[in-house]
PDB file of C-alpha atoms in Angstrom:
ATOM      1  CA  UNK A 254     -20.647   4.572  11.497  1.00  0.00           C
ATOM      2  CA  UNK A 255     -17.561   6.706  11.594  1.00  0.00           C
ATOM      3  CA  UNK A 256     -14.845   5.726   9.400  1.00  0.00           C
ATOM      4  CA  UNK A 257     -11.386   5.527  10.747  1.00  0.00           C
ATOM      5  CA  UNK A 258      -9.434   4.395   7.565  1.00  0.00           C
ATOM      6  CA  UNK A 259      -8.175   6.951   5.178  1.00  0.00           C
ATOM      7  CA  UNK A 260      -8.456   4.794   2.174  1.00  0.00           C
ATOM      8  CA  UNK A 261     -12.265   4.269   2.798  1.00  0.00           C
ATOM      9  CA  UNK A 262     -13.084   7.920   3.295  1.00  0.00           C
ATOM     10  CA  UNK A 263     -14.829  10.206   0.885  1.00  0.00           C
ATOM     11  CA  UNK A 264     -13.143  13.649   0.510  1.00  0.00           C
ATOM     12  CA  UNK A 265     -15.663  15.464   2.556  1.00  0.00           C
ATOM     13  CA  UNK A 266     -15.349  12.845   5.366  1.00  0.00           C
ATOM     14  CA  UNK A 267     -11.416  13.410   5.439  1.00  0.00           C
ATOM     15  CA  UNK A 268     -12.124  17.090   5.432  1.00  0.00           C
ATOM     16  CA  UNK A 269     -14.125  16.753   8.548  1.00  0.00           C
ATOM     17  CA  UNK A 270     -11.570  14.758  10.391  1.00  0.00           C
ATOM     18  CA  UNK A 271      -8.881  17.388   9.477  1.00  0.00           C
ATOM     19  CA  UNK A 272     -10.910  20.042  10.908  1.00  0.00           C
ATOM     20  CA  UNK A 273     -11.631  18.269  14.109  1.00  0.00           C
ATOM     21  CA  UNK A 274      -8.606  15.908  14.798  1.00  0.00           C
ATOM     22  CA  UNK A 275      -5.825  16.345  12.235  1.00  0.00           C
ATOM     23  CA  UNK A 276      -4.127  13.065  13.504  1.00  0.00           C
ATOM     24  CA  UNK A 277      -2.681  10.493  11.223  1.00  0.00           C
ATOM     25  CA  UNK A 278      -1.823   7.018  12.737  1.00  0.00           C
ATOM     26  CA  UNK A 279       0.402   4.929  10.673  1.00  0.00           C
ATOM     27  CA  UNK A 280       0.732   1.318  11.248  1.00  0.00           C
ATOM     28  CA  UNK A 281       4.141  -0.277  10.274  1.00  0.00           C
ATOM     29  CA  UNK A 282       5.362  -3.781  10.014  1.00  0.00           C
ATOM     30  CA  UNK A 283       6.810  -6.188   7.440  1.00  0.00           C
ATOM     31  CA  UNK A 284       6.029  -9.519   5.548  1.00  0.00           C
ATOM     32  CA  UNK A 285       7.886 -12.147   7.488  1.00  0.00           C
ATOM     33  CA  UNK A 286       7.912 -15.610   8.559  1.00  0.00           C
ATOM     34  CA  UNK A 287       6.631 -15.741  12.307  1.00  0.00           C
ATOM     35  CA  UNK A 288       6.316 -19.523  12.583  1.00  0.00           C
ATOM     36  CA  UNK A 289       3.526 -21.672  11.247  1.00  0.00           C
ATOM     37  CA  UNK A 290       0.892 -20.288  13.886  1.00  0.00           C
ATOM     38  CA  UNK A 291       0.997 -16.643  13.011  1.00  0.00           C
ATOM     39  CA  UNK A 292       0.140 -14.705   9.796  1.00  0.00           C
ATOM     40  CA  UNK A 293       2.940 -13.439   7.688  1.00  0.00           C
ATOM     41  CA  UNK A 294       1.749  -9.841   8.145  1.00  0.00           C
ATOM     42  CA  UNK A 295       1.607 -10.099  11.739  1.00  0.00           C
ATOM     43  CA  UNK A 296       3.808  -7.121  12.762  1.00  0.00           C
ATOM     44  CA  UNK A 297       1.706  -4.533  10.904  1.00  0.00           C
ATOM     45  CA  UNK A 298      -1.751  -6.315  11.679  1.00  0.00           C
ATOM     46  CA  UNK A 299      -1.045  -5.971  15.534  1.00  0.00           C
ATOM     47  CA  UNK A 300       0.201  -2.366  15.073  1.00  0.00           C
ATOM     48  CA  UNK A 301      -3.123  -1.553  13.145  1.00  0.00           C
ATOM     49  CA  UNK A 302      -5.233  -3.330  15.873  1.00  0.00           C
ATOM     50  CA  UNK A 303      -3.650  -1.232  18.384  1.00  0.00           C
ATOM     51  CA  UNK A 304      -3.915   2.071  16.335  1.00  0.00           C
ATOM     52  CA  UNK A 305      -7.840   1.421  15.662  1.00  0.00           C
ATOM     53  CA  UNK A 306      -8.439   1.177  19.349  1.00  0.00           C
ATOM     54  CA  UNK A 307      -6.492   4.382  20.039  1.00  0.00           C
ATOM     55  CA  UNK A 308      -8.125   6.134  17.050  1.00  0.00           C
ATOM     56  CA  UNK A 309     -11.634   5.324  18.163  1.00  0.00           C
ATOM     57  CA  UNK A 310     -11.067   6.973  21.461  1.00  0.00           C
ATOM     58  CA  UNK A 311      -9.109  10.200  20.053  1.00  0.00           C
ATOM     59  CA  UNK A 312     -10.393  10.662  16.441  1.00  0.00           C
ATOM     60  CA  UNK A 313      -8.071  11.092  13.553  1.00  0.00           C
ATOM     61  CA  UNK A 314      -7.310   8.626  10.763  1.00  0.00           C
ATOM     62  CA  UNK A 315      -5.400   5.432  10.140  1.00  0.00           C
ATOM     63  CA  UNK A 316      -3.477   5.558   7.150  1.00  0.00           C
ATOM     64  CA  UNK A 317      -2.879   2.194   5.071  1.00  0.00           C
ATOM     65  CA  UNK A 318      -0.429  -0.050   6.949  1.00  0.00           C
ATOM     66  CA  UNK A 319       2.990  -0.313   5.432  1.00  0.00           C
ATOM     67  CA  UNK A 320       4.048  -3.974   5.042  1.00  0.00           C
ATOM     68  CA  UNK A 321       7.523  -3.296   3.778  1.00  0.00           C
ATOM     69  CA  UNK A 322      10.169  -3.256   6.555  1.00  0.00           C
ATOM     70  CA  UNK A 323      13.949  -3.696   7.051  1.00  0.00           C
ATOM     71  CA  UNK A 324      16.306  -5.784   9.366  1.00  0.00           C
ATOM     72  CA  UNK A 325      15.508  -8.620  11.843  1.00  0.00           C
ATOM     73  CA  UNK A 326      17.331 -11.601  10.312  1.00  0.00           C
ATOM     74  CA  UNK A 327      14.408 -13.252   8.900  1.00  0.00           C
ATOM     75  CA  UNK A 328      15.111 -12.335   4.983  1.00  0.00           C
ATOM     76  CA  UNK A 329      16.113 -16.016   3.971  1.00  0.00           C
ATOM     77  CA  UNK A 330      12.986 -17.564   5.939  1.00  0.00           C
ATOM     78  CA  UNK A 331      10.149 -18.682   3.636  1.00  0.00           C
ATOM     79  CA  UNK A 332       7.483 -16.025   3.076  1.00  0.00           C
ATOM     80  CA  UNK A 333       9.666 -13.008   4.078  1.00  0.00           C
ATOM     81  CA  UNK A 334       9.963  -9.875   1.912  1.00  0.00           C
ATOM     82  CA  UNK A 335      12.552  -7.489   3.283  1.00  0.00           C
ATOM     83  CA  UNK A 336      13.448  -4.372   1.565  1.00  0.00           C
ATOM     84  CA  UNK A 337      16.597  -2.257   1.261  1.00  0.00           C
ATOM     85  CA  UNK A 338      17.123   0.356   4.130  1.00  0.00           C
ATOM     86  CA  UNK A 339      17.199   3.140   1.611  1.00  0.00           C
ATOM     87  CA  UNK A 340      13.921   1.993   0.075  1.00  0.00           C
ATOM     88  CA  UNK A 341      12.027   2.337   3.372  1.00  0.00           C
ATOM     89  CA  UNK A 342      13.583   5.515   4.399  1.00  0.00           C
ATOM     90  CA  UNK A 343      12.689   7.142   1.247  1.00  0.00           C
ATOM     91  CA  UNK A 344       9.033   5.915   1.447  1.00  0.00           C
ATOM     92  CA  UNK A 345       8.753   7.121   4.998  1.00  0.00           C
ATOM     93  CA  UNK A 346       9.958  10.456   4.095  1.00  0.00           C
ATOM     94  CA  UNK A 347       7.614  10.678   0.963  1.00  0.00           C
ATOM     95  CA  UNK A 348       4.448   9.592   3.014  1.00  0.00           C
ATOM     96  CA  UNK A 349       5.087  11.914   6.021  1.00  0.00           C
ATOM     97  CA  UNK A 350       5.586  14.837   3.830  1.00  0.00           C
ATOM     98  CA  UNK A 351       2.354  13.975   1.908  1.00  0.00           C
ATOM     99  CA  UNK A 352       0.485  13.571   4.987  1.00  0.00           C
ATOM    100  CA  UNK A 353       1.560  16.964   6.286  1.00  0.00           C
ATOM    101  CA  UNK A 354       0.643  18.530   2.716  1.00  0.00           C
ATOM    102  CA  UNK A 355      -2.820  16.957   2.993  1.00  0.00           C
ATOM    103  CA  UNK A 356      -3.209  18.714   6.393  1.00  0.00           C
ATOM    104  CA  UNK A 357      -2.314  16.559   9.361  1.00  0.00           C
ATOM    105  CA  UNK A 358      -0.636  18.277  12.082  1.00  0.00           C
ATOM    106  CA  UNK A 359      -0.238  15.253  14.290  1.00  0.00           C
ATOM    107  CA  UNK A 360       1.485  12.054  13.199  1.00  0.00           C
ATOM    108  CA  UNK A 361       1.886   8.660  15.117  1.00  0.00           C
ATOM    109  CA  UNK A 362       3.763   5.852  13.674  1.00  0.00           C
ATOM    110  CA  UNK A 363       3.882   2.542  15.493  1.00  0.00           C
ATOM    111  CA  UNK A 364       5.870  -0.276  14.288  1.00  0.00           C
ATOM    112  CA  UNK A 365       5.040  -3.907  15.232  1.00  0.00           C
ATOM    113  CA  UNK A 366       8.437  -4.953  13.446  1.00  0.00           C
ATOM    114  CA  UNK A 367      11.191  -3.718  15.931  1.00  0.00           C
ATOM    115  CA  UNK A 368      14.737  -4.891  14.948  1.00  0.00           C
ATOM    116  CA  UNK A 369      17.023  -2.036  15.437  1.00  0.00           C
ATOM    117  CA  UNK A 370      17.237  -1.123  11.964  1.00  0.00           C
ATOM    118  CA  UNK A 371      13.544  -0.678  11.530  1.00  0.00           C
ATOM    119  CA  UNK A 372      13.190   1.291  14.623  1.00  0.00           C
ATOM    120  CA  UNK A 373      16.044   3.779  13.712  1.00  0.00           C
ATOM    121  CA  UNK A 374      14.480   4.166  10.258  1.00  0.00           C
ATOM    122  CA  UNK A 375      11.013   4.946  11.515  1.00  0.00           C
ATOM    123  CA  UNK A 376      12.494   7.363  14.213  1.00  0.00           C
ATOM    124  CA  UNK A 377      14.820   8.995  11.790  1.00  0.00           C
ATOM    125  CA  UNK A 378      12.018   9.728   9.313  1.00  0.00           C
ATOM    126  CA  UNK A 379      10.123  11.465  12.019  1.00  0.00           C
ATOM    127  CA  UNK A 380      13.355  13.444  13.237  1.00  0.00           C
ATOM    128  CA  UNK A 381      13.782  14.525   9.591  1.00  0.00           C
ATOM    129  CA  UNK A 382      10.237  15.613   9.135  1.00  0.00           C
ATOM    130  CA  UNK A 383      10.325  17.709  12.423  1.00  0.00           C
ATOM    131  CA  UNK A 384      13.468  19.513  11.048  1.00  0.00           C
ATOM    132  CA  UNK A 385      11.443  20.804   7.943  1.00  0.00           C
ATOM    133  CA  UNK A 386       7.883  20.992   9.681  1.00  0.00           C
ATOM    134  CA  UNK A 387       8.358  22.425  12.968  1.00  0.00           C
ATOM    135  CA  UNK A 388       4.484  23.160  13.305  1.00  0.00           C
ATOM    136  CA  UNK A 389       3.911  19.402  13.215  1.00  0.00           C
ATOM    137  CA  UNK A 390       3.923  17.116  16.147  1.00  0.00           C
ATOM    138  CA  UNK A 391       5.091  13.635  15.498  1.00  0.00           C
ATOM    139  CA  UNK A 392       6.129  10.428  17.271  1.00  0.00           C
ATOM    140  CA  UNK A 393       7.672   7.140  16.080  1.00  0.00           C
ATOM    141  CA  UNK A 394       7.822   4.224  18.409  1.00  0.00           C
ATOM    142  CA  UNK A 395       7.897   0.476  18.330  1.00  0.00           C
ATOM    143  CA  UNK A 396       5.013  -1.469  20.104  1.00  0.00           C
ATOM    144  CA  UNK A 397       7.178  -2.204  22.999  1.00  0.00           C
ATOM    145  CA  UNK A 398       7.632   1.544  23.924  1.00  0.00           C
ATOM    146  CA  UNK A 399       3.834   1.916  23.644  1.00  0.00           C
ATOM    147  CA  UNK A 400       3.476  -0.671  26.371  1.00  0.00           C
ATOM    148  CA  UNK A 401       6.585  -0.356  28.462  1.00  0.00           C
ATOM    149  CA  UNK A 402       5.095  -2.627  31.527  1.00  0.00           C
ATOM    150  CA  UNK A 403       4.652  -5.581  29.344  1.00  0.00           C
ATOM    151  CA  UNK A 404       6.814  -8.044  27.662  1.00  0.00           C
ATOM    152  CA  UNK A 405       5.974  -7.956  24.011  1.00  0.00           C
ATOM    153  CA  UNK A 406       7.080 -10.749  21.627  1.00  0.00           C
ATOM    154  CA  UNK A 407       5.538 -12.132  18.565  1.00  0.00           C
ATOM    155  CA  UNK A 408       7.610 -15.001  17.144  1.00  0.00           C
ATOM    156  CA  UNK A 409       6.919 -17.705  19.978  1.00  0.00           C
TER     157      UNK A 409
END
């Protein structure tokens, strides 16, 4: 069985991926209340599911999902944990730089949590990365941009 998840790979398995398809897929979300019928981590879980399907077709690696997000107005709801904007931006920058240092040359960030603050933070991190690493190709998008012909909503 071919492993897809970075954290499950042995070093030689990661080296093979980097030589064949140096693509890192990063699912993003947050921990927030989605109602009594959906999991608290729904945003990252659905992004990871989408990226698992993409990765199985293209190769590459899925890095561990990020469950810390910003914005959206759910901070006061039970079970929600929303971080400061600066915390998320710094973490995105550090992880993206680390993935490039490891050897990834294509980075795809998909956020299943998509209030404006989150989308701008994710897109901003990719823009900053591309200014310092022009040899890299990177995309950041919310789930609804990946599926432009569908209505995507997750709180109903």
